[in-house]
Short mmCIF file of C-alpha atoms in Angstrom, two decimals:
data_model
loop_
_atom_site.label_atom_id
_atom_site.label_comp_id
_atom_site.label_asym_id
_atom_site.label_seq_id
_atom_site.Cartn_x
_atom_site.Cartn_y
_atom_site.Cartn_z
CA PRO A 1 -17.11 -39.33 13.50
CA SER A 2 -16.93 -43.12 13.15
CA LEU A 3 -13.14 -42.37 13.88
CA LEU A 4 -13.76 -40.29 16.75
CA LEU A 5 -15.72 -42.69 18.05
CA ALA A 6 -13.18 -45.18 17.99
CA ILE A 7 -10.32 -42.95 19.68
CA ARG A 8 -12.83 -42.06 22.14
CA ARG A 9 -14.00 -45.67 23.39
CA GLU A 10 -10.46 -46.83 23.88
CA ALA A 11 -9.64 -44.30 25.97
CA LEU A 12 -12.88 -45.43 27.61
CA ALA A 13 -11.46 -48.60 28.57
CA LYS A 14 -8.74 -47.11 30.24
CA ILE A 15 -9.98 -44.86 32.19
CA ASP A 16 -12.69 -47.51 33.06
CA ASN A 17 -10.93 -49.54 35.21
CA ASN A 18 -10.12 -47.03 37.87
CA ALA A 19 -12.26 -45.90 40.34
CA ASN A 20 -12.45 -42.42 40.34
CA LEU A 21 -16.28 -42.53 39.33
CA LEU A 22 -16.22 -39.19 38.05
CA GLU A 23 -13.23 -39.26 35.65
CA ARG A 24 -15.95 -42.81 34.66
CA ALA A 25 -18.75 -40.75 34.56
CA GLU A 26 -17.13 -38.06 32.27
CA GLY A 27 -15.72 -40.50 29.95
CA HIS A 28 -18.71 -41.44 29.57
CA SER A 29 -19.90 -38.62 28.04
CA ILE A 30 -17.75 -37.91 26.05
CA VAL A 31 -17.98 -41.23 24.79
CA ALA A 32 -22.04 -41.26 24.57
CA SER A 33 -21.52 -37.53 22.67
CA ALA A 34 -19.00 -38.99 19.89
CA ALA A 35 -22.17 -41.92 19.13
CA GLY A 36 -24.59 -39.20 18.38
CA ALA A 37 -22.35 -37.60 16.21
CA ALA A 38 -21.79 -40.63 14.29
CA GLY A 39 -25.13 -42.04 14.24
CA GLN A 40 -24.74 -44.24 16.93
CA PRO A 41 -27.57 -43.45 18.69
CA VAL A 42 -28.48 -46.58 20.51
CA MET A 43 -24.74 -46.07 21.77
CA ALA A 44 -25.29 -42.42 22.72
CA ASP A 45 -28.16 -43.95 24.81
CA ARG A 46 -26.78 -46.52 26.93
CA GLU A 47 -23.95 -44.10 27.73
CA TYR A 48 -25.37 -40.83 28.97
CA GLN A 49 -27.27 -43.68 31.18
CA GLU A 50 -24.11 -44.96 32.25
CA ALA A 51 -22.38 -41.38 32.74
CA ALA A 52 -25.83 -40.63 34.68
CA ARG A 53 -25.52 -43.57 37.40
CA LEU A 54 -22.21 -42.90 37.30
CA TYR A 55 -22.04 -39.62 38.57
CA ALA A 56 -24.89 -40.92 40.82
CA MET A 57 -23.07 -42.92 42.69
CA ALA A 58 -20.13 -40.28 43.12
CA PRO A 59 -20.63 -37.48 46.44
CA GLN A 60 -22.92 -35.69 45.63
CA SER A 61 -21.81 -31.80 45.19
CA ALA A 62 -23.65 -29.15 43.05
CA ALA A 63 -21.56 -29.64 40.28
CA ASN A 64 -22.18 -33.33 40.11
CA ARG A 65 -25.80 -32.74 40.68
CA ALA A 66 -25.55 -31.03 37.31
CA ASN A 67 -23.60 -32.82 35.38
CA ARG A 68 -26.29 -35.58 36.79
CA PHE A 69 -29.01 -33.56 35.45
CA MET A 70 -27.36 -33.35 31.79
CA SER A 71 -26.75 -37.16 31.06
CA GLU A 72 -31.41 -37.48 31.78
CA VAL A 73 -31.65 -34.84 29.70
CA ARG A 74 -29.21 -36.21 27.36
CA VAL A 75 -30.82 -38.94 27.13
CA ALA A 76 -33.83 -37.75 27.20
CA GLN A 77 -33.19 -36.11 23.90
CA VAL A 78 -31.76 -39.25 22.93
CA GLU A 79 -35.29 -41.26 23.70
CA THR A 80 -37.41 -38.23 21.77
CA ARG A 81 -35.35 -38.67 18.54
CA GLN A 82 -35.89 -42.59 18.81
CA GLY A 83 -39.98 -41.96 19.23
CA ALA A 84 -39.66 -43.26 22.77
CA LEU A 85 -41.78 -40.35 23.81
CA ASP A 86 -42.94 -41.79 26.66
CA ALA A 87 -40.50 -42.42 28.44
CA ALA A 88 -38.49 -38.77 27.21
CA LEU A 89 -41.00 -36.95 29.08
CA ALA A 90 -41.42 -39.44 32.23
CA ARG A 91 -37.70 -38.83 33.09
CA LEU A 92 -38.07 -35.42 32.08
CA SER A 93 -40.73 -34.77 34.00
CA GLY A 94 -38.16 -36.83 37.43
CA ILE A 95 -35.66 -34.26 37.48
CA GLN A 96 -37.99 -31.09 36.41
CA SER A 97 -37.72 -29.66 40.28
CA GLU A 98 -34.50 -30.73 41.11
CA VAL A 99 -33.10 -29.39 38.04
CA GLN A 100 -35.22 -25.78 38.79
CA GLN A 101 -33.28 -25.64 42.49
CA LEU A 102 -30.06 -25.21 41.12
CA SER A 103 -28.41 -21.95 39.74
CA ASN A 104 -26.74 -23.41 36.16
CA ASN A 105 -28.60 -21.09 33.85
CA VAL A 106 -26.55 -24.36 30.46
CA LEU A 107 -28.53 -26.62 32.18
CA ALA A 108 -32.44 -24.94 32.66
CA GLU A 109 -31.44 -23.96 29.20
CA MET A 110 -30.62 -27.57 27.86
CA PHE A 111 -33.84 -28.86 30.05
CA TYR A 112 -36.37 -27.04 28.87
CA ALA A 113 -35.08 -27.78 25.24
CA ALA A 114 -35.05 -30.77 25.61
CA LEU A 115 -39.18 -30.88 27.83
CA GLY A 116 -39.95 -28.97 24.52
CA GLU A 117 -39.58 -30.90 21.80
CA VAL A 118 -40.24 -33.53 23.95
CA GLN A 119 -43.75 -32.27 23.51
CA LEU A 120 -43.73 -30.80 19.40
CA ARG A 121 -43.15 -34.83 18.66
CA SER A 122 -46.00 -35.40 21.06
CA ASP A 123 -48.77 -32.51 18.67
CA HIS A 124 -48.74 -30.59 22.40
CA ALA A 125 -47.75 -27.64 20.44
CA THR A 126 -48.94 -24.95 23.04
CA GLU A 127 -46.68 -27.26 26.14
CA ALA A 128 -44.09 -26.96 23.49
CA GLU A 129 -44.54 -23.40 22.82
CA ARG A 130 -44.26 -22.86 27.07
CA ALA A 131 -41.43 -24.82 27.51
CA PHE A 132 -38.76 -23.27 24.57
CA ARG A 133 -40.23 -19.53 26.45
CA SER A 134 -38.72 -20.61 30.07
CA ALA A 135 -35.72 -21.59 27.84
CA LEU A 136 -35.03 -19.00 25.43
CA PRO A 137 -34.14 -15.62 29.22
CA LEU A 138 -31.61 -17.85 29.60
CA ALA A 139 -29.95 -18.21 26.32
CA GLU A 140 -30.45 -14.36 25.86
CA ARG A 141 -28.78 -14.02 29.20
CA ASN A 142 -25.82 -17.09 28.17
CA LEU A 143 -26.00 -15.18 24.51
CA ARG A 144 -24.96 -11.52 26.91
CA SER A 145 -21.89 -13.17 28.58
CA ILE A 146 -19.96 -14.57 25.76
CA ARG A 147 -16.05 -13.21 25.83
CA SER A 148 -14.78 -15.82 22.81
CA GLU A 149 -15.09 -17.75 19.66
CA ALA A 150 -15.00 -21.13 21.38
CA GLU A 151 -18.03 -19.88 24.03
CA ARG A 152 -19.75 -18.35 20.51
CA THR A 153 -19.57 -21.58 18.62
CA SER A 154 -21.29 -23.47 21.88
CA TRP A 155 -23.73 -20.71 22.38
CA THR A 156 -24.77 -21.44 18.53
CA LYS A 157 -24.91 -24.94 19.49
CA GLU A 158 -27.12 -24.90 22.30
CA ALA A 159 -28.90 -22.55 21.94
CA ALA A 160 -30.53 -23.42 18.23
CA PRO A 161 -33.11 -25.96 19.32
CA VAL A 162 -34.35 -23.30 21.61
CA TYR A 163 -35.66 -21.02 19.14
CA LEU A 164 -35.45 -22.86 15.85
CA GLY A 165 -38.52 -25.17 18.60
CA LEU A 166 -39.89 -21.81 19.68
CA ALA A 167 -40.78 -20.71 15.99
CA GLU A 168 -41.85 -24.20 15.27
CA ALA A 169 -44.65 -24.42 18.34
CA GLU A 170 -45.81 -20.92 16.74
CA LEU A 171 -45.99 -21.60 13.11
CA ARG A 172 -47.73 -25.31 13.88
CA GLN A 173 -50.37 -22.96 15.95
CA GLY A 174 -51.10 -21.09 13.05
CA ARG A 175 -49.17 -17.33 13.60
CA GLU A 176 -46.85 -16.97 10.84
CA GLN A 177 -45.70 -13.06 11.54
CA ASP A 178 -44.80 -14.32 15.75
CA SER A 179 -43.17 -17.78 14.40
CA LEU A 180 -41.00 -15.59 11.82
CA ASP A 181 -40.20 -12.66 14.56
CA THR A 182 -38.72 -15.75 16.84
CA PHE A 183 -36.49 -17.48 12.50
CA GLU A 184 -35.77 -13.32 12.61
CA TRP A 185 -34.72 -13.56 16.57
CA TYR A 186 -32.25 -16.31 16.20
CA LEU A 187 -30.61 -15.36 12.89
CA GLY A 188 -29.71 -11.29 14.48
CA ALA A 189 -27.80 -13.15 17.60
CA PRO A 190 -24.16 -11.58 16.54
CA GLN A 191 -25.49 -7.88 16.30
CA ARG A 192 -27.53 -8.09 18.94
CA VAL A 193 -25.01 -9.35 21.18
CA ARG A 194 -22.53 -6.80 20.01
CA ALA A 195 -24.76 -3.79 19.60
CA ASN A 196 -25.84 -1.60 22.29
CA GLY A 197 -28.69 -0.32 20.74
CA PRO A 198 -32.31 -1.30 22.05
CA HIS A 199 -32.59 -4.61 21.19
CA ALA A 200 -29.27 -5.97 23.03
CA THR A 201 -31.01 -6.34 26.68
CA ARG A 202 -34.20 -7.56 25.10
CA SER A 203 -34.74 -10.64 26.26
CA ALA A 204 -37.26 -11.43 23.63
CA PRO A 205 -37.71 -10.10 20.15
CA ASP A 206 -40.31 -7.05 19.51
CA PRO A 207 -42.87 -7.61 17.00
CA ALA A 208 -43.38 -3.96 16.89
CA TRP A 209 -39.86 -3.44 15.06
CA LEU A 210 -40.13 -6.39 12.70
CA SER A 211 -43.87 -5.08 12.01
CA ALA A 212 -42.19 -1.65 10.74
CA ARG A 213 -39.50 -2.46 8.13
CA ILE A 214 -41.16 -5.46 6.23
CA PRO A 215 -43.80 -2.76 4.21
CA LEU A 216 -39.73 -1.37 3.40
CA LEU A 217 -39.58 -4.30 1.06
CA THR A 218 -40.22 -2.70 -1.97
CA ASN A 219 -37.48 -4.29 -4.48
CA GLN A 220 -37.01 -7.48 -3.18
CA THR A 221 -38.66 -10.47 -1.25
CA VAL A 222 -37.11 -12.16 0.85
CA LEU A 223 -37.18 -15.86 1.66
CA ALA A 224 -36.52 -16.93 5.22
CA TYR A 225 -35.54 -21.23 5.14
CA ALA A 226 -35.33 -23.42 8.57
CA ILE A 227 -34.51 -26.49 9.04
CA LEU A 228 -37.19 -26.96 12.46
CA PRO A 229 -36.93 -30.45 14.74
CA ASP A 230 -39.62 -32.16 12.48
CA GLY A 231 -39.77 -30.80 9.34
CA LEU A 232 -39.07 -27.75 6.52
CA ALA A 233 -40.13 -23.53 7.41
CA ILE A 234 -40.46 -21.76 4.21
CA TRP A 235 -41.53 -17.49 4.96
CA VAL A 236 -41.94 -15.34 2.47
CA TYR A 237 -42.12 -12.05 2.91
CA ASP A 238 -41.92 -7.97 1.67
CA ASN A 239 -43.77 -5.02 1.53
CA ARG A 240 -47.34 -7.39 -0.30
CA GLY A 241 -47.34 -8.69 3.53
CA VAL A 242 -45.85 -12.25 5.44
CA SER A 243 -46.68 -16.22 4.54
CA ALA A 244 -45.54 -19.24 5.45
CA LYS A 245 -44.65 -22.65 4.53
CA TRP A 246 -44.54 -25.11 6.66
CA MET A 247 -43.15 -29.18 5.29
CA ALA A 248 -43.34 -32.11 7.09
CA LYS A 249 -40.08 -34.22 5.29
CA SER A 250 -36.67 -35.96 7.11
CA PRO A 251 -34.34 -32.98 8.37
CA GLN A 252 -31.57 -35.19 7.77
CA GLU A 253 -32.15 -36.17 4.09
CA LEU A 254 -32.84 -33.07 3.02
CA GLN A 255 -29.11 -32.23 4.32
CA ASN A 256 -28.06 -34.87 2.48
CA LEU A 257 -29.20 -33.83 -0.65
CA ALA A 258 -27.90 -29.86 0.28
CA THR A 259 -24.46 -31.82 0.69
CA ASP A 260 -23.80 -33.92 -1.99
CA PHE A 261 -24.60 -30.89 -4.38
CA TYR A 262 -23.17 -28.02 -2.44
CA ASP A 263 -20.06 -31.34 -3.52
CA GLU A 264 -21.13 -31.43 -6.91
CA CYS A 265 -21.29 -27.91 -7.24
CA SER A 266 -17.52 -27.48 -6.17
CA ASP A 267 -16.39 -30.29 -8.68
CA PRO A 268 -15.63 -29.72 -12.01
CA SER A 269 -15.21 -33.22 -12.50
CA SER A 270 -18.69 -34.20 -11.35
CA ASP A 271 -21.57 -35.57 -13.27
CA LEU A 272 -23.68 -32.67 -14.72
CA SER A 273 -26.45 -35.29 -15.20
CA ALA A 274 -26.71 -35.83 -11.30
CA LEU A 275 -25.24 -32.46 -10.80
CA ARG A 276 -29.08 -31.23 -12.46
CA ARG A 277 -31.25 -34.29 -10.82
CA ASP A 278 -30.23 -32.50 -7.90
CA GLY A 279 -30.56 -29.18 -8.42
CA GLN A 280 -33.62 -30.17 -9.61
CA ALA A 281 -35.00 -31.80 -6.44
CA LEU A 282 -33.76 -28.83 -3.76
CA TYR A 283 -35.91 -27.00 -6.60
CA SER A 284 -38.74 -28.48 -5.91
CA GLN A 285 -38.59 -28.65 -2.36
CA LEU A 286 -37.31 -24.75 -1.47
CA ILE A 287 -38.05 -22.86 -4.55
CA ALA A 288 -41.60 -24.19 -6.46
CA PRO A 289 -44.28 -24.07 -2.98
CA VAL A 290 -42.93 -20.40 -3.35
CA ALA A 291 -42.72 -19.57 -6.93
CA SER A 292 -46.12 -18.38 -7.43
CA GLN A 293 -44.87 -14.71 -5.01
CA LEU A 294 -41.72 -14.48 -6.53
CA ASP A 295 -40.96 -11.35 -8.35
CA SER A 296 -38.11 -11.24 -11.42
CA THR A 297 -38.31 -7.87 -11.06
CA ARG A 298 -37.56 -7.68 -7.32
CA THR A 299 -33.93 -9.00 -5.30
CA LEU A 300 -34.28 -12.26 -3.72
CA VAL A 301 -32.81 -11.98 -0.69
CA ILE A 302 -31.92 -15.95 1.17
CA GLU A 303 -31.82 -15.85 4.79
CA THR A 304 -30.96 -19.34 6.28
CA ASP A 305 -29.88 -20.87 9.21
CA GLU A 306 -26.27 -22.97 9.36
CA SER A 307 -28.27 -26.19 8.12
CA LEU A 308 -28.88 -24.63 4.62
CA ALA A 309 -26.29 -21.87 4.65
CA ARG A 310 -24.11 -23.50 2.66
CA LEU A 311 -25.78 -24.34 -0.79
CA PRO A 312 -25.49 -22.44 -3.19
CA PHE A 313 -29.00 -22.01 -4.16
CA GLU A 314 -28.00 -19.95 -7.21
CA ALA A 315 -27.15 -22.80 -8.60
CA LEU A 316 -31.21 -24.90 -7.66
CA ILE A 317 -32.60 -25.51 -11.67
CA ASP A 318 -36.37 -24.99 -12.38
CA PRO A 319 -38.46 -27.60 -14.05
CA SER A 320 -37.16 -25.42 -17.89
CA GLY A 321 -33.91 -26.31 -16.87
CA GLN A 322 -33.21 -22.91 -16.05
CA TYR A 323 -30.82 -21.82 -12.79
CA LEU A 324 -32.25 -19.40 -9.87
CA ILE A 325 -29.62 -16.89 -10.22
CA GLN A 326 -30.56 -16.61 -14.59
CA ARG A 327 -33.88 -15.03 -12.74
CA GLY A 328 -32.15 -12.79 -11.41
CA PRO A 329 -30.13 -10.99 -8.66
CA ILE A 330 -29.95 -13.19 -5.35
CA VAL A 331 -28.32 -12.11 -1.80
CA HIS A 332 -27.33 -13.80 1.40
CA SER A 333 -28.60 -11.74 4.55
CA ARG A 334 -28.28 -13.07 8.04
CA GLY A 335 -31.70 -10.97 8.91
CA LEU A 336 -33.50 -7.76 9.30
CA TYR A 337 -31.38 -7.29 12.49
CA ALA A 338 -28.89 -7.75 11.46
CA GLU A 339 -29.07 -5.01 8.03
CA ALA A 340 -30.08 -2.64 11.08
CA HIS A 341 -27.17 -2.59 12.64
CA MET A 342 -24.77 -2.15 9.36
CA HIS A 343 -23.18 1.08 7.56
CA ALA A 344 -25.80 3.53 6.06
CA ASP A 345 -24.86 2.77 1.52
CA ALA A 346 -22.69 5.26 0.45
CA THR A 347 -21.60 5.80 -3.33
CA ILE A 348 -18.41 3.44 -4.14
CA SER A 349 -16.23 4.14 -7.05
CA SER A 350 -13.08 4.26 -8.62
CA ALA A 351 -12.08 7.17 -6.50
CA SER A 352 -12.99 5.25 -3.38
CA PRO A 353 -10.23 3.98 -0.76
CA ALA A 354 -9.44 0.18 -1.99
CA LEU A 355 -7.29 -2.01 0.33
CA VAL A 356 -6.05 -5.20 -1.42
CA VAL A 357 -4.48 -7.38 0.36
CA GLY A 358 -1.97 -10.59 -1.53
CA SER A 359 -1.14 -13.10 0.56
CA THR A 360 1.38 -15.76 -0.68
CA ALA A 361 1.31 -18.39 2.84
CA SER A 362 1.18 -21.54 2.04
CA VAL A 363 1.58 -24.72 3.89
CA PRO A 364 1.84 -27.30 1.59
CA ASN A 365 2.03 -30.37 3.65
CA GLU A 366 -2.04 -29.54 4.17
CA GLY A 367 -2.30 -29.19 0.01
CA LEU A 368 -2.44 -25.17 0.23
CA PHE A 369 0.57 -24.34 -2.55
CA VAL A 370 1.24 -20.46 -3.61
CA ILE A 371 -1.80 -19.64 -5.04
CA PRO A 372 -0.43 -19.00 -8.85
CA ASN A 373 -0.21 -15.65 -10.62
CA LEU A 374 -1.99 -14.53 -6.80
CA LEU A 375 0.15 -11.25 -6.87
CA THR A 376 -0.51 -10.62 -11.10
CA GLY A 377 -5.08 -10.75 -10.12
CA THR A 378 -3.37 -8.11 -6.89
CA GLU A 379 -2.44 -5.50 -9.40
CA LEU A 380 -5.52 -6.37 -11.31
CA VAL A 381 -7.58 -5.68 -8.66
CA ALA A 382 -5.72 -2.26 -7.82
CA SER A 383 -5.51 -0.93 -11.06
CA PHE A 384 -9.65 -0.51 -10.34
CA PHE A 385 -9.07 2.50 -7.88
CA HIS A 386 -7.21 5.59 -7.55
CA ALA A 387 -6.31 5.34 -4.45
CA ALA A 388 -5.22 1.81 -3.88
CA ARG A 389 -3.02 0.96 -1.45
CA THR A 390 -1.65 -2.80 -2.04
CA ILE A 391 0.08 -4.82 0.68
CA LYS A 392 1.14 -8.23 -1.68
CA GLY A 393 3.73 -11.45 -1.00
CA VAL A 394 5.82 -11.02 2.18
CA GLU A 395 4.47 -7.62 3.44
CA ALA A 396 1.39 -8.94 4.06
CA THR A 397 1.24 -9.50 7.42
CA VAL A 398 -2.20 -9.33 10.50
CA PRO A 399 -0.37 -5.88 12.40
CA ALA A 400 -0.27 -4.38 8.56
CA VAL A 401 -3.86 -6.07 7.31
CA VAL A 402 -4.97 -4.74 10.41
CA GLY A 403 -3.63 -1.43 10.98
CA ALA A 404 -5.22 -0.55 7.71
CA LEU A 405 -8.55 -2.11 7.61
CA PRO A 406 -9.54 0.68 9.61
CA GLY A 407 -9.07 3.10 6.30
CA ALA A 408 -10.77 1.45 3.64
CA VAL A 409 -13.70 1.50 1.57
CA ILE A 410 -13.24 -1.84 -0.46
CA PHE A 411 -11.11 -4.61 1.21
CA HIS A 412 -10.29 -7.41 -1.44
CA PHE A 413 -8.14 -10.17 -0.30
CA ALA A 414 -6.64 -12.90 -2.58
CA GLY A 415 -5.14 -15.53 -0.50
CA HIS A 416 -5.91 -18.96 1.27
CA ALA A 417 -8.62 -19.47 4.11
CA ILE A 418 -7.90 -22.06 7.00
CA THR A 419 -11.01 -24.24 8.26
CA THR A 420 -10.16 -26.05 11.42
CA SER A 421 -10.50 -27.69 14.50
CA ASP A 422 -9.37 -24.59 16.91
CA ARG A 423 -9.50 -21.97 14.27
CA THR A 424 -11.03 -20.55 11.21
CA GLY A 425 -9.60 -17.01 9.16
CA LEU A 426 -7.36 -15.33 6.00
CA MET A 427 -3.93 -16.84 6.11
CA LEU A 428 -1.63 -14.00 5.93
CA GLU A 429 2.40 -13.55 5.57
CA GLY A 430 4.28 -14.18 8.82
CA ILE A 431 4.43 -17.52 11.55
CA ASP A 432 2.19 -18.17 14.73
CA ALA A 433 4.73 -18.75 17.46
CA GLN A 434 1.76 -20.86 18.99
CA THR A 435 0.62 -23.24 16.07
CA GLY A 436 4.25 -23.01 14.45
CA ALA A 437 1.54 -22.12 11.65
CA PRO A 438 0.81 -19.02 8.84
CA PRO A 439 -1.59 -16.59 11.13
CA VAL A 440 -5.18 -16.02 10.28
CA LEU A 441 -6.80 -12.34 10.52
CA ASP A 442 -9.77 -14.80 12.20
CA ALA A 443 -13.49 -13.15 12.70
CA SER A 444 -11.90 -12.28 16.81
CA LEU A 445 -9.95 -9.93 15.27
CA VAL A 446 -12.61 -8.51 12.40
CA ARG A 447 -15.05 -7.81 15.07
CA HIS A 448 -12.68 -5.97 17.37
CA LEU A 449 -11.71 -3.60 14.21
CA ARG A 450 -13.29 0.03 13.82
CA LEU A 451 -14.47 -0.58 10.27
CA THR A 452 -17.03 2.15 9.56
CA ASN A 453 -15.55 3.31 6.31
CA MET A 454 -15.94 -0.35 4.67
CA GLN A 455 -18.79 -0.50 1.88
CA LEU A 456 -17.47 -3.84 0.67
CA ALA A 457 -15.48 -6.35 1.08
CA VAL A 458 -14.60 -9.31 -1.15
CA LEU A 459 -12.94 -11.93 -0.09
CA ALA A 460 -11.21 -14.08 -3.40
CA ALA A 461 -10.38 -17.14 -0.72
CA CYS A 462 -10.89 -20.98 -0.73
CA SER A 463 -14.30 -21.46 1.31
CA THR A 464 -14.45 -17.63 3.92
CA ASP A 465 -18.02 -18.29 4.02
CA SER A 466 -17.52 -20.86 5.90
CA GLY A 467 -17.33 -20.66 9.87
CA GLN A 468 -16.07 -24.08 12.07
CA GLY A 469 -17.89 -27.30 11.96
CA THR A 470 -20.38 -25.24 10.35
CA SER A 471 -21.16 -22.86 7.19
CA ARG A 472 -22.20 -20.18 8.70
CA GLY A 473 -21.67 -19.75 12.38
CA PHE A 474 -20.21 -17.22 14.84
CA ASP A 475 -16.73 -17.47 13.60
CA SER A 476 -17.75 -17.46 10.18
CA VAL A 477 -14.57 -14.54 8.99
CA ALA A 478 -17.32 -13.15 5.49
CA GLY A 479 -20.29 -13.02 8.82
CA ALA A 480 -17.71 -11.06 10.95
CA PHE A 481 -17.54 -8.40 8.78
CA GLU A 482 -21.30 -8.65 8.52
CA THR A 483 -20.88 -8.19 12.31
CA SER A 484 -19.08 -5.36 12.27
CA GLY A 485 -21.41 -3.53 9.88
CA VAL A 486 -20.16 -3.73 6.65
CA PRO A 487 -23.36 -3.42 4.03
CA HIS A 488 -21.63 -5.38 1.59
CA VAL A 489 -19.82 -8.67 1.33
CA VAL A 490 -19.19 -10.83 -1.56
CA ALA A 491 -17.25 -14.35 -0.45
CA SER A 492 -15.93 -17.04 -1.90
CA ARG A 493 -17.79 -20.74 -1.39
CA TRP A 494 -15.46 -23.00 -2.76
CA GLY A 495 -11.97 -22.55 -4.30
CA VAL A 496 -11.05 -22.08 -8.05
CA ASP A 497 -8.52 -22.52 -10.30
CA SER A 498 -8.78 -19.05 -11.19
CA VAL A 499 -10.38 -15.85 -10.30
CA GLU A 500 -9.48 -13.64 -11.59
CA PRO A 501 -11.88 -13.81 -14.52
CA PHE A 502 -15.04 -13.21 -12.23
CA VAL A 503 -12.90 -10.67 -9.72
CA SER A 504 -12.67 -9.35 -13.48
CA ALA A 505 -15.82 -8.87 -14.52
CA PHE A 506 -17.48 -8.23 -11.19
CA TYR A 507 -15.67 -4.62 -10.71
CA GLN A 508 -15.84 -3.19 -14.15
CA SER A 509 -19.60 -3.98 -13.48
CA LEU A 510 -19.56 -2.22 -9.87
CA LEU A 511 -17.32 0.86 -10.88
CA SER A 512 -20.24 0.71 -14.01
CA GLY A 513 -22.71 1.64 -10.54
CA ASP A 514 -24.24 -1.59 -10.18
CA ARG A 515 -24.97 -2.65 -6.81
CA PRO A 516 -22.84 -5.15 -5.55
CA SER A 517 -25.58 -8.63 -5.45
CA ASP A 518 -26.69 -7.01 -8.97
CA ALA A 519 -22.70 -7.50 -10.34
CA THR A 520 -21.74 -10.37 -8.37
CA GLY A 521 -26.00 -12.02 -10.00
CA LEU A 522 -23.99 -10.38 -13.72
CA THR A 523 -20.91 -11.48 -13.33
CA SER A 524 -22.53 -14.98 -12.78
CA ARG A 525 -24.80 -14.99 -15.24
CA LYS A 526 -21.91 -14.13 -17.78
CA LEU A 527 -19.31 -16.84 -17.44
CA LEU A 528 -22.65 -19.19 -17.42
CA LEU A 529 -22.70 -18.20 -20.81
CA ASN A 530 -19.56 -19.26 -21.42
CA PRO A 531 -19.59 -23.12 -22.62
CA GLN A 532 -15.78 -23.47 -20.83
CA THR A 533 -17.17 -21.40 -17.58
CA ALA A 534 -20.49 -23.12 -17.77
CA HIS A 535 -20.47 -25.20 -14.94
CA PRO A 536 -21.44 -23.74 -11.51
CA TYR A 537 -17.74 -24.96 -10.47
CA TYR A 538 -16.96 -21.71 -12.33
CA TRP A 539 -19.80 -19.11 -11.57
CA ALA A 540 -20.95 -20.19 -8.12
CA ALA A 541 -18.53 -19.98 -6.00
CA PHE A 542 -18.63 -15.58 -5.18
CA ALA A 543 -21.83 -15.44 -3.91
CA ALA A 544 -22.82 -11.82 -2.46
CA TYR A 545 -23.99 -11.40 1.21
CA GLY A 546 -25.33 -8.21 3.54
CA ARG A 547 -27.39 -5.78 2.33
CA PRO A 548 -29.49 -6.31 -1.20
#
């Protein structure tokens, strides 16, 4: 972010030499955005204000007025986060009537989200809720207009403050069930926008729908986490009821700790004492406040928004020194709305049609070399099934894999995944004519497939649960399989030296009758007990997603 800011400031110095007010205004707005991303709020404030001034001096078309007001809203957001609440409220109040006259849903949504945040920070929860509820139907309308993966990512970034702010406003008024409804509605956005069911055209959650499903959770307990504008919310729910914990704390500090812990778990040479320290600190913040409500006989279901999605909860450490995975199975879910749109569970056996793909695609100049023993591992997985179709090596092209996916009950991918600024997906053989790089099976392709037969996708590739710029965004490949109705996904969080020990034990457990989440947990615990694979790098790399 700091490098991007430096480059944009150099570009702005050139742009500011010309007389085109609109270009100069846009330049200052772009630098302001970069300053915010680089943690420079004072600079962001100054640049947004200059952008607003230049937009006001330019010819006043509807587009220019909208850009000016957007800059004013951005200034108010920065002021709010700096604690200048009166200034932010005055700025928003000064443009409210003009914003309401424009037919710009994106601007109106941003305006009401910013107004709600100011009211929250001012401890006016009722007024904040009113502002967020004005933004909610606009966010839902924008959601239904999404046509591309880039638009999906942009929607998530802009809409998150609306839903999370509303959830906080409801929670701070003591309405635990309402706040959970709002959070679940937000988590279920990818499924709701895709489905044609009863929720596709609603602009707000249906409390009765969620209430009817909670009593069915007899074998699981759900922990739902959201980093809200002013702290952390944890909802606990199952057939015994719904409760919530609200902890005012610095969201950035928690996110920084989670990032450090992810880095320590994904590096086999990391300092174990630091890993254990951070694992215990995260346990004390995320699990300890609700530990009395957990039952080791129930599957633990974890729901999170973007901010904590990469966190390997399985490796959190309790006061006795045990990892959380040692208490029982853990599955990561995108919420009850997501589960409602997944295929019904069917028996998985060695007779299930399996598609096993081993891609040797590589980009050596980016450090992505052909994975050792990949083809041998592909044959190993295929050997577990009577009707396995294997596509490997140069045969593993996008057309071949896309053509075979709809008939598969089990899909296993071994190879590289890639996440860059403009693409995220499973790397396959060939050369993309536009990029000159190997083509990818990305979220957009997956979403357009009919995967009505598929029960399980195992993505044994580097960072297959990651999305562009976030960890569980609209463009996550693992998430795309879930959105397409696949009830069980097992995906790797980071690349490991060899996935064979995990994969072999996982399929043995799965085909002996264990559910995918159980098989994942049992395999993790097996590796944990082996001194050679006891570091979380080896056993916490794979996680179970979808239905318990």
